[in-house]
PDB file of C-alpha atoms in Angstrom:
ATOM      1  CA  UNK B   1       0.000   0.000   0.000  1.00 40.00           C
ATOM      2  CA  UNK B   2       1.410   3.454  -0.866  1.00 50.00           C
ATOM      3  CA  UNK B   3       2.507   5.462   2.179  1.00 72.00           C
ATOM      4  CA  UNK B   4      -0.029   8.273   1.716  1.00 82.00           C
ATOM      5  CA  UNK B   5      -2.870   5.754   1.415  1.00 88.00           C
ATOM      6  CA  UNK B   6      -1.674   3.991   4.556  1.00 89.00           C
ATOM      7  CA  UNK B   7      -1.568   7.279   6.456  1.00 92.00           C
ATOM      8  CA  UNK B   8      -5.012   8.383   5.238  1.00 93.00           C
ATOM      9  CA  UNK B   9      -6.703   5.090   6.060  1.00 95.00           C
ATOM     10  CA  UNK B  10      -5.079   4.820   9.507  1.00 95.00           C
ATOM     11  CA  UNK B  11      -5.919   8.411  10.419  1.00 96.00           C
ATOM     12  CA  UNK B  12      -9.508   7.806   9.372  1.00 96.00           C
ATOM     13  CA  UNK B  13      -9.888   4.485  11.184  1.00 96.00           C
ATOM     14  CA  UNK B  14      -7.888   5.217  14.351  1.00 97.00           C
ATOM     15  CA  UNK B  15      -8.426   8.956  14.871  1.00 97.00           C
ATOM     16  CA  UNK B  16     -11.556   9.752  12.779  1.00 96.00           C
ATOM     17  CA  UNK B  17      -9.402  12.371  11.074  1.00 96.00           C
ATOM     18  CA  UNK B  18      -9.876  13.186   7.394  1.00 94.00           C
ATOM     19  CA  UNK B  19      -6.883  15.105   6.014  1.00 94.00           C
ATOM     20  CA  UNK B  20      -7.417  17.719   3.331  1.00 94.00           C
ATOM     21  CA  UNK B  21      -3.654  17.896   2.722  1.00 94.00           C
ATOM     22  CA  UNK B  22      -0.715  15.546   3.364  1.00 94.00           C
ATOM     23  CA  UNK B  23       2.846  16.770   2.776  1.00 92.00           C
ATOM     24  CA  UNK B  24       5.857  14.502   3.201  1.00 90.00           C
ATOM     25  CA  UNK B  25       8.560  15.762   5.555  1.00 87.00           C
ATOM     26  CA  UNK B  26      12.220  15.511   4.491  1.00 83.00           C
ATOM     27  CA  UNK B  27      13.374  11.904   4.701  1.00 77.00           C
ATOM     28  CA  UNK B  28      15.088  10.832   7.912  1.00 77.00           C
ATOM     29  CA  UNK B  29      17.084   7.739   8.803  1.00 74.00           C
ATOM     30  CA  UNK B  30      14.742   6.033  11.273  1.00 73.00           C
ATOM     31  CA  UNK B  31      11.223   7.142  10.311  1.00 79.00           C
ATOM     32  CA  UNK B  32       8.951   8.706   7.707  1.00 85.00           C
ATOM     33  CA  UNK B  33       7.005  11.859   8.498  1.00 89.00           C
ATOM     34  CA  UNK B  34       4.133  13.902   7.091  1.00 93.00           C
ATOM     35  CA  UNK B  35       2.529  17.230   7.863  1.00 94.00           C
ATOM     36  CA  UNK B  36      -1.236  16.833   8.014  1.00 95.00           C
ATOM     37  CA  UNK B  37      -3.849  19.541   7.546  1.00 96.00           C
ATOM     38  CA  UNK B  38      -7.422  18.766   8.590  1.00 95.00           C
ATOM     39  CA  UNK B  39      -9.667  21.827   8.465  1.00 92.00           C
ATOM     40  CA  UNK B  40      -8.029  24.536  10.558  1.00 93.00           C
ATOM     41  CA  UNK B  41      -5.861  22.063  12.468  1.00 96.00           C
ATOM     42  CA  UNK B  42      -2.291  21.001  11.670  1.00 97.00           C
ATOM     43  CA  UNK B  43      -0.546  17.838  12.784  1.00 97.00           C
ATOM     44  CA  UNK B  44       2.644  15.867  12.326  1.00 95.00           C
ATOM     45  CA  UNK B  45       2.360  12.151  11.642  1.00 93.00           C
ATOM     46  CA  UNK B  46       5.312   9.768  12.135  1.00 91.00           C
ATOM     47  CA  UNK B  47       5.668   6.214  10.870  1.00 89.00           C
ATOM     48  CA  UNK B  48       8.467   4.406  12.711  1.00 85.00           C
ATOM     49  CA  UNK B  49      10.225   1.194  11.809  1.00 80.00           C
ATOM     50  CA  UNK B  50       8.425  -2.098  12.554  1.00 81.00           C
ATOM     51  CA  UNK B  51       9.104  -3.240  16.101  1.00 82.00           C
ATOM     52  CA  UNK B  52       9.710   0.293  17.397  1.00 85.00           C
ATOM     53  CA  UNK B  53       6.299   0.860  18.998  1.00 89.00           C
ATOM     54  CA  UNK B  54       7.503   0.913  22.618  1.00 91.00           C
ATOM     55  CA  UNK B  55      10.347   3.410  22.105  1.00 89.00           C
ATOM     56  CA  UNK B  56       8.068   5.573  19.924  1.00 91.00           C
ATOM     57  CA  UNK B  57       5.504   5.691  22.729  1.00 93.00           C
ATOM     58  CA  UNK B  58       8.286   6.524  25.181  1.00 93.00           C
ATOM     59  CA  UNK B  59       9.152   9.450  22.916  1.00 93.00           C
ATOM     60  CA  UNK B  60       5.535  10.619  22.907  1.00 94.00           C
ATOM     61  CA  UNK B  61       5.427  10.572  26.711  1.00 95.00           C
ATOM     62  CA  UNK B  62       8.764  12.430  26.705  1.00 95.00           C
ATOM     63  CA  UNK B  63       7.106  15.131  24.568  1.00 94.00           C
ATOM     64  CA  UNK B  64       4.383  15.490  27.198  1.00 95.00           C
ATOM     65  CA  UNK B  65       7.131  15.763  29.839  1.00 95.00           C
ATOM     66  CA  UNK B  66       8.777  18.591  27.892  1.00 96.00           C
ATOM     67  CA  UNK B  67       5.489  20.458  27.496  1.00 95.00           C
ATOM     68  CA  UNK B  68       4.975  20.386  31.271  1.00 95.00           C
ATOM     69  CA  UNK B  69       8.328  22.164  31.533  1.00 95.00           C
ATOM     70  CA  UNK B  70       7.294  24.920  29.126  1.00 95.00           C
ATOM     71  CA  UNK B  71       9.402  23.538  26.272  1.00 95.00           C
ATOM     72  CA  UNK B  72       7.621  23.689  22.927  1.00 95.00           C
ATOM     73  CA  UNK B  73       6.979  20.158  21.671  1.00 95.00           C
ATOM     74  CA  UNK B  74       4.310  18.426  19.635  1.00 95.00           C
ATOM     75  CA  UNK B  75       1.316  17.324  21.706  1.00 96.00           C
ATOM     76  CA  UNK B  76       0.546  13.619  21.202  1.00 96.00           C
ATOM     77  CA  UNK B  77      -3.003  12.856  20.056  1.00 97.00           C
ATOM     78  CA  UNK B  78      -4.348   9.526  21.293  1.00 97.00           C
ATOM     79  CA  UNK B  79      -6.325   7.175  19.073  1.00 97.00           C
ATOM     80  CA  UNK B  80     -10.058   6.661  19.543  1.00 97.00           C
ATOM     81  CA  UNK B  81      -9.179   3.650  21.668  1.00 96.00           C
ATOM     82  CA  UNK B  82      -6.879   5.712  23.905  1.00 97.00           C
ATOM     83  CA  UNK B  83      -3.561   4.427  22.544  1.00 96.00           C
ATOM     84  CA  UNK B  84      -0.547   6.628  21.870  1.00 96.00           C
ATOM     85  CA  UNK B  85       0.137   4.919  18.520  1.00 95.00           C
ATOM     86  CA  UNK B  86      -1.634   2.812  15.924  1.00 95.00           C
ATOM     87  CA  UNK B  87       0.070  -0.362  14.750  1.00 93.00           C
ATOM     88  CA  UNK B  88       0.178  -0.733  10.944  1.00 92.00           C
ATOM     89  CA  UNK B  89       1.807  -3.297   8.615  1.00 90.00           C
ATOM     90  CA  UNK B  90       4.578  -0.748   8.015  1.00 89.00           C
ATOM     91  CA  UNK B  91       5.216   0.156  11.673  1.00 89.00           C
ATOM     92  CA  UNK B  92       3.825   2.283  14.489  1.00 91.00           C
ATOM     93  CA  UNK B  93       2.002   5.461  13.449  1.00 94.00           C
ATOM     94  CA  UNK B  94       1.921   8.436  15.833  1.00 95.00           C
ATOM     95  CA  UNK B  95       0.028  11.727  15.560  1.00 97.00           C
ATOM     96  CA  UNK B  96       1.003  15.005  17.231  1.00 96.00           C
ATOM     97  CA  UNK B  97      -0.377  18.522  17.088  1.00 97.00           C
ATOM     98  CA  UNK B  98       1.927  20.700  15.007  1.00 96.00           C
ATOM     99  CA  UNK B  99       4.114  23.155  16.921  1.00 94.00           C
ATOM    100  CA  UNK B 100       3.783  26.635  15.312  1.00 93.00           C
ATOM    101  CA  UNK B 101       6.673  27.847  13.187  1.00 94.00           C
ATOM    102  CA  UNK B 102       8.797  26.968  10.180  1.00 95.00           C
ATOM    103  CA  UNK B 103      11.085  23.948  10.057  1.00 94.00           C
ATOM    104  CA  UNK B 104      14.787  24.678  10.492  1.00 96.00           C
ATOM    105  CA  UNK B 105      17.286  24.546   7.637  1.00 95.00           C
ATOM    106  CA  UNK B 106      20.317  22.456   8.555  1.00 94.00           C
ATOM    107  CA  UNK B 107      22.818  24.501   6.524  1.00 93.00           C
ATOM    108  CA  UNK B 108      21.660  27.936   7.752  1.00 95.00           C
ATOM    109  CA  UNK B 109      24.019  29.324  10.468  1.00 95.00           C
ATOM    110  CA  UNK B 110      21.265  31.044  12.482  1.00 95.00           C
ATOM    111  CA  UNK B 111      18.995  27.998  12.283  1.00 96.00           C
ATOM    112  CA  UNK B 112      21.916  25.852  13.414  1.00 97.00           C
ATOM    113  CA  UNK B 113      22.123  27.913  16.593  1.00 97.00           C
ATOM    114  CA  UNK B 114      18.407  27.263  17.278  1.00 97.00           C
ATOM    115  CA  UNK B 115      18.849  23.600  16.420  1.00 98.00           C
ATOM    116  CA  UNK B 116      21.794  23.056  18.754  1.00 98.00           C
ATOM    117  CA  UNK B 117      20.182  25.070  21.526  1.00 97.00           C
ATOM    118  CA  UNK B 118      16.915  23.117  21.399  1.00 97.00           C
ATOM    119  CA  UNK B 119      18.637  19.733  21.307  1.00 97.00           C
ATOM    120  CA  UNK B 120      20.729  20.770  24.318  1.00 98.00           C
ATOM    121  CA  UNK B 121      17.653  22.025  26.201  1.00 97.00           C
ATOM    122  CA  UNK B 122      15.786  18.785  25.457  1.00 97.00           C
ATOM    123  CA  UNK B 123      18.729  16.666  26.642  1.00 97.00           C
ATOM    124  CA  UNK B 124      18.855  18.613  29.914  1.00 97.00           C
ATOM    125  CA  UNK B 125      15.110  18.494  30.489  1.00 96.00           C
ATOM    126  CA  UNK B 126      14.990  14.712  30.001  1.00 96.00           C
ATOM    127  CA  UNK B 127      17.905  13.885  32.321  1.00 94.00           C
ATOM    128  CA  UNK B 128      15.573  12.466  34.988  1.00 91.00           C
ATOM    129  CA  UNK B 129      12.861  11.171  32.655  1.00 94.00           C
ATOM    130  CA  UNK B 130      11.964   7.484  32.925  1.00 93.00           C
ATOM    131  CA  UNK B 131       9.589   5.303  30.920  1.00 93.00           C
ATOM    132  CA  UNK B 132       9.371   1.495  30.551  1.00 92.00           C
ATOM    133  CA  UNK B 133       9.530   1.829  26.766  1.00 90.00           C
ATOM    134  CA  UNK B 134      12.992   3.408  26.825  1.00 92.00           C
ATOM    135  CA  UNK B 135      15.391   0.845  25.386  1.00 88.00           C
ATOM    136  CA  UNK B 136      19.105   0.587  26.163  1.00 87.00           C
ATOM    137  CA  UNK B 137      21.154   2.068  23.362  1.00 84.00           C
ATOM    138  CA  UNK B 138      21.830  -0.648  20.784  1.00 84.00           C
ATOM    139  CA  UNK B 139      21.817   0.998  17.365  1.00 84.00           C
ATOM    140  CA  UNK B 140      23.004  -2.004  15.325  1.00 92.00           C
ATOM    141  CA  UNK B 141      22.997  -5.790  15.231  1.00 93.00           C
ATOM    142  CA  UNK B 142      26.252  -6.954  13.603  1.00 94.00           C
ATOM    143  CA  UNK B 143      24.670 -10.367  12.930  1.00 95.00           C
ATOM    144  CA  UNK B 144      21.622  -9.043  11.043  1.00 95.00           C
ATOM    145  CA  UNK B 145      20.998 -11.065   7.845  1.00 96.00           C
ATOM    146  CA  UNK B 146      20.614  -8.006   5.597  1.00 95.00           C
ATOM    147  CA  UNK B 147      24.275  -7.107   6.195  1.00 96.00           C
ATOM    148  CA  UNK B 148      25.132  -9.610   3.474  1.00 95.00           C
ATOM    149  CA  UNK B 149      23.870  -7.043   0.923  1.00 94.00           C
ATOM    150  CA  UNK B 150      27.505  -6.004   0.230  1.00 95.00           C
ATOM    151  CA  UNK B 151      30.721  -7.967   0.940  1.00 96.00           C
ATOM    152  CA  UNK B 152      32.221  -5.103   2.963  1.00 97.00           C
ATOM    153  CA  UNK B 153      29.148  -4.203   5.003  1.00 97.00           C
ATOM    154  CA  UNK B 154      29.163  -6.609   7.944  1.00 97.00           C
ATOM    155  CA  UNK B 155      32.858  -6.029   8.624  1.00 96.00           C
ATOM    156  CA  UNK B 156      32.433  -2.238   8.507  1.00 96.00           C
ATOM    157  CA  UNK B 157      29.509  -2.371  10.935  1.00 97.00           C
ATOM    158  CA  UNK B 158      31.445  -4.641  13.323  1.00 96.00           C
ATOM    159  CA  UNK B 159      34.478  -2.340  13.214  1.00 96.00           C
ATOM    160  CA  UNK B 160      32.333   0.753  13.918  1.00 97.00           C
ATOM    161  CA  UNK B 161      30.719  -1.009  16.883  1.00 96.00           C
ATOM    162  CA  UNK B 162      34.129  -2.128  18.142  1.00 96.00           C
ATOM    163  CA  UNK B 163      35.373   1.461  18.089  1.00 96.00           C
ATOM    164  CA  UNK B 164      32.338   2.536  20.138  1.00 96.00           C
ATOM    165  CA  UNK B 165      32.964  -0.229  22.675  1.00 95.00           C
ATOM    166  CA  UNK B 166      36.558   0.944  23.112  1.00 96.00           C
ATOM    167  CA  UNK B 167      35.353   4.528  23.516  1.00 96.00           C
ATOM    168  CA  UNK B 168      32.806   3.667  26.190  1.00 93.00           C
ATOM    169  CA  UNK B 169      35.352   1.576  28.105  1.00 93.00           C
ATOM    170  CA  UNK B 170      38.144   4.164  28.071  1.00 92.00           C
ATOM    171  CA  UNK B 171      36.139   7.428  28.341  1.00 90.00           C
ATOM    172  CA  UNK B 172      33.404   8.506  30.693  1.00 92.00           C
ATOM    173  CA  UNK B 173      30.498   9.644  28.531  1.00 96.00           C
ATOM    174  CA  UNK B 174      27.341  11.515  29.490  1.00 97.00           C
ATOM    175  CA  UNK B 175      24.317   9.239  29.163  1.00 96.00           C
ATOM    176  CA  UNK B 176      20.669  10.228  28.959  1.00 96.00           C
ATOM    177  CA  UNK B 177      17.504  10.030  26.873  1.00 96.00           C
ATOM    178  CA  UNK B 178      18.275  10.131  23.156  1.00 95.00           C
ATOM    179  CA  UNK B 179      16.083  11.536  20.429  1.00 93.00           C
ATOM    180  CA  UNK B 180      17.787   9.107  18.064  1.00 88.00           C
ATOM    181  CA  UNK B 181      17.239  11.002  14.819  1.00 90.00           C
ATOM    182  CA  UNK B 182      17.397  14.784  15.520  1.00 94.00           C
ATOM    183  CA  UNK B 183      17.153  16.061  11.949  1.00 93.00           C
ATOM    184  CA  UNK B 184      16.685  19.822  11.453  1.00 94.00           C
ATOM    185  CA  UNK B 185      13.203  19.112  10.087  1.00 90.00           C
ATOM    186  CA  UNK B 186      12.235  17.900  13.590  1.00 92.00           C
ATOM    187  CA  UNK B 187      12.748  21.433  14.943  1.00 96.00           C
ATOM    188  CA  UNK B 188      10.900  24.686  14.239  1.00 96.00           C
ATOM    189  CA  UNK B 189      11.158  28.370  15.060  1.00 95.00           C
ATOM    190  CA  UNK B 190       8.159  30.704  15.176  1.00 93.00           C
ATOM    191  CA  UNK B 191       9.164  34.060  13.603  1.00 88.00           C
ATOM    192  CA  UNK B 192       6.209  35.739  15.306  1.00 87.00           C
ATOM    193  CA  UNK B 193       7.206  34.827  18.852  1.00 89.00           C
ATOM    194  CA  UNK B 194      10.893  33.931  18.485  1.00 87.00           C
ATOM    195  CA  UNK B 195      10.225  30.607  20.215  1.00 91.00           C
ATOM    196  CA  UNK B 196      11.840  27.437  18.924  1.00 94.00           C
ATOM    197  CA  UNK B 197      10.376  24.004  19.430  1.00 94.00           C
ATOM    198  CA  UNK B 198      10.495  20.307  18.678  1.00 94.00           C
ATOM    199  CA  UNK B 199       7.975  18.492  16.487  1.00 92.00           C
ATOM    200  CA  UNK B 200       8.512  15.105  18.152  1.00 88.00           C
ATOM    201  CA  UNK B 201      10.935  13.157  20.348  1.00 85.00           C
ATOM    202  CA  UNK B 202      11.618  10.260  18.005  1.00 80.00           C
ATOM    203  CA  UNK B 203      11.938   6.631  19.085  1.00 73.00           C
ATOM    204  CA  UNK B 204      13.594   7.317  22.390  1.00 71.00           C
ATOM    205  CA  UNK B 205      16.286   5.224  24.035  1.00 88.00           C
ATOM    206  CA  UNK B 206      18.995   5.668  26.644  1.00 95.00           C
ATOM    207  CA  UNK B 207      22.577   6.102  25.500  1.00 95.00           C
ATOM    208  CA  UNK B 208      25.494   8.548  25.140  1.00 96.00           C
ATOM    209  CA  UNK B 209      24.046  11.969  24.363  1.00 97.00           C
ATOM    210  CA  UNK B 210      26.955  12.664  22.021  1.00 98.00           C
ATOM    211  CA  UNK B 211      25.352  10.173  19.607  1.00 97.00           C
ATOM    212  CA  UNK B 212      22.443  12.585  19.055  1.00 97.00           C
ATOM    213  CA  UNK B 213      24.974  15.348  18.427  1.00 98.00           C
ATOM    214  CA  UNK B 214      26.773  13.146  15.892  1.00 97.00           C
ATOM    215  CA  UNK B 215      23.490  12.312  14.155  1.00 95.00           C
ATOM    216  CA  UNK B 216      22.645  16.004  13.879  1.00 96.00           C
ATOM    217  CA  UNK B 217      26.106  16.830  12.518  1.00 97.00           C
ATOM    218  CA  UNK B 218      25.542  14.216   9.831  1.00 94.00           C
ATOM    219  CA  UNK B 219      22.410  16.045   8.717  1.00 93.00           C
ATOM    220  CA  UNK B 220      24.350  19.329   8.698  1.00 95.00           C
ATOM    221  CA  UNK B 221      26.867  17.884   6.224  1.00 93.00           C
ATOM    222  CA  UNK B 222      29.698  17.002   8.610  1.00 94.00           C
ATOM    223  CA  UNK B 223      31.723  18.757  11.339  1.00 95.00           C
ATOM    224  CA  UNK B 224      33.093  21.436   8.989  1.00 95.00           C
ATOM    225  CA  UNK B 225      29.519  22.582   8.321  1.00 96.00           C
ATOM    226  CA  UNK B 226      28.178  22.357  11.882  1.00 97.00           C
ATOM    227  CA  UNK B 227      30.141  24.980  13.835  1.00 97.00           C
ATOM    228  CA  UNK B 228      27.113  27.055  14.816  1.00 98.00           C
ATOM    229  CA  UNK B 229      25.115  23.954  15.723  1.00 98.00           C
ATOM    230  CA  UNK B 230      27.882  22.812  18.090  1.00 98.00           C
ATOM    231  CA  UNK B 231      28.161  26.273  19.649  1.00 98.00           C
ATOM    232  CA  UNK B 232      24.419  26.293  20.307  1.00 98.00           C
ATOM    233  CA  UNK B 233      24.477  22.799  21.770  1.00 98.00           C
ATOM    234  CA  UNK B 234      27.462  23.347  24.079  1.00 98.00           C
ATOM    235  CA  UNK B 235      25.883  26.545  25.442  1.00 98.00           C
ATOM    236  CA  UNK B 236      22.603  24.809  26.312  1.00 98.00           C
ATOM    237  CA  UNK B 237      23.284  21.081  26.666  1.00 98.00           C
ATOM    238  CA  UNK B 238      24.755  18.780  29.323  1.00 98.00           C
ATOM    239  CA  UNK B 239      27.723  17.502  27.240  1.00 98.00           C
ATOM    240  CA  UNK B 240      30.804  19.713  27.239  1.00 97.00           C
ATOM    241  CA  UNK B 241      33.055  20.463  24.295  1.00 97.00           C
ATOM    242  CA  UNK B 242      35.946  18.322  25.559  1.00 97.00           C
ATOM    243  CA  UNK B 243      33.758  15.210  25.670  1.00 97.00           C
ATOM    244  CA  UNK B 244      32.362  15.956  22.218  1.00 98.00           C
ATOM    245  CA  UNK B 245      35.848  16.347  20.729  1.00 97.00           C
ATOM    246  CA  UNK B 246      36.762  12.865  21.960  1.00 97.00           C
ATOM    247  CA  UNK B 247      33.483  11.110  21.177  1.00 97.00           C
ATOM    248  CA  UNK B 248      32.319  12.634  17.912  1.00 97.00           C
ATOM    249  CA  UNK B 249      34.804  11.003  15.490  1.00 97.00           C
ATOM    250  CA  UNK B 250      33.829   7.544  16.765  1.00 97.00           C
ATOM    251  CA  UNK B 251      30.097   8.272  16.891  1.00 97.00           C
ATOM    252  CA  UNK B 252      30.064   9.899  13.466  1.00 97.00           C
ATOM    253  CA  UNK B 253      31.558   6.672  12.137  1.00 97.00           C
ATOM    254  CA  UNK B 254      28.847   4.721  13.933  1.00 96.00           C
ATOM    255  CA  UNK B 255      26.172   6.986  12.466  1.00 95.00           C
ATOM    256  CA  UNK B 256      27.398   6.152   8.959  1.00 96.00           C
ATOM    257  CA  UNK B 257      27.233   2.480   9.892  1.00 96.00           C
ATOM    258  CA  UNK B 258      23.600   3.031  10.967  1.00 94.00           C
ATOM    259  CA  UNK B 259      22.863   4.716   7.656  1.00 93.00           C
ATOM    260  CA  UNK B 260      24.485   1.833   5.775  1.00 95.00           C
ATOM    261  CA  UNK B 261      22.450  -0.664   7.796  1.00 94.00           C
ATOM    262  CA  UNK B 262      19.152   1.108   6.973  1.00 91.00           C
ATOM    263  CA  UNK B 263      20.126   1.505   3.323  1.00 93.00           C
ATOM    264  CA  UNK B 264      20.829  -2.235   3.070  1.00 94.00           C
ATOM    265  CA  UNK B 265      17.382  -2.974   4.467  1.00 90.00           C
ATOM    266  CA  UNK B 266      15.770  -0.697   1.895  1.00 87.00           C
ATOM    267  CA  UNK B 267      17.947  -1.634  -1.067  1.00 91.00           C
ATOM    268  CA  UNK B 268      19.204   1.959  -1.347  1.00 91.00           C
ATOM    269  CA  UNK B 269      22.441   1.535  -3.311  1.00 92.00           C
ATOM    270  CA  UNK B 270      23.174   5.276  -3.484  1.00 92.00           C
ATOM    271  CA  UNK B 271      23.255   5.727   0.301  1.00 92.00           C
ATOM    272  CA  UNK B 272      25.217   2.490   0.651  1.00 94.00           C
ATOM    273  CA  UNK B 273      27.897   3.840  -1.657  1.00 95.00           C
ATOM    274  CA  UNK B 274      28.192   7.123   0.262  1.00 94.00           C
ATOM    275  CA  UNK B 275      28.260   5.247   3.559  1.00 94.00           C
ATOM    276  CA  UNK B 276      31.062   2.999   2.335  1.00 95.00           C
ATOM    277  CA  UNK B 277      33.203   5.993   1.376  1.00 95.00           C
ATOM    278  CA  UNK B 278      32.590   7.671   4.750  1.00 93.00           C
ATOM    279  CA  UNK B 279      33.305   4.484   6.723  1.00 94.00           C
ATOM    280  CA  UNK B 280      36.526   3.814   4.815  1.00 93.00           C
ATOM    281  CA  UNK B 281      37.678   7.404   5.451  1.00 91.00           C
ATOM    282  CA  UNK B 282      36.822   7.106   9.165  1.00 88.00           C
ATOM    283  CA  UNK B 283      38.729   3.832   9.451  1.00 84.00           C
ATOM    284  CA  UNK B 284      41.836   5.586   8.123  1.00 74.00           C
TER     285      UNK B 284
END
């Protein structure tokens, strides 16, 4: 079933919502997203990977936690049956009320400041957040069968995971609740009020917060293009610059391994090729 048809039918059946407009959000690594207009109301709809229902629901509860602390975040809308998500053949579907404002542009220096600031604020606000759906950080399975898609892939994933293991053994990292996929399109700024916010909290898990920073830097185009983002994050977040300098090279490599893993699942040869180049460069 085409994605838009799946979204329309699930919104109708589970929320009694009939969209007059559905617009796809920029593609992210771990989920698909759409902006939904229904009459005068605007929403964001997220379709997560199959098997991710519990961490997605943890992220929705985390969004409610942020709102209670006066941090702009999408308000989860429960299904007619009272559930936070609707299970579909393609994964868990979540619906949130749209935070006012325009989505951030990852390459814009001013937007990068907002982006880094908001991610840092969210990390701080969720430091004492707990939910049974939060999974321990385990971004990759080196034994997954789809890693046979390319001869080099399983070895590259194993090497990236090995580097992370060495990092976590030798360096003390700051752990907390991860967004998991903090793309710039997940964040907005309202020009009318000057307030920045977060559309959703992703499929939350617990792990080194520097991984979220690495994921964001990947969306910005790499460390050379993310200076303002890092400045914004360090000013607002719980991870200091010294820790980031140590952790980011290893976690950026891991993020490319995650992208390669997802591309292999989807049969995306273009992303696989880019991931191979990045992983080979990171390995030296």
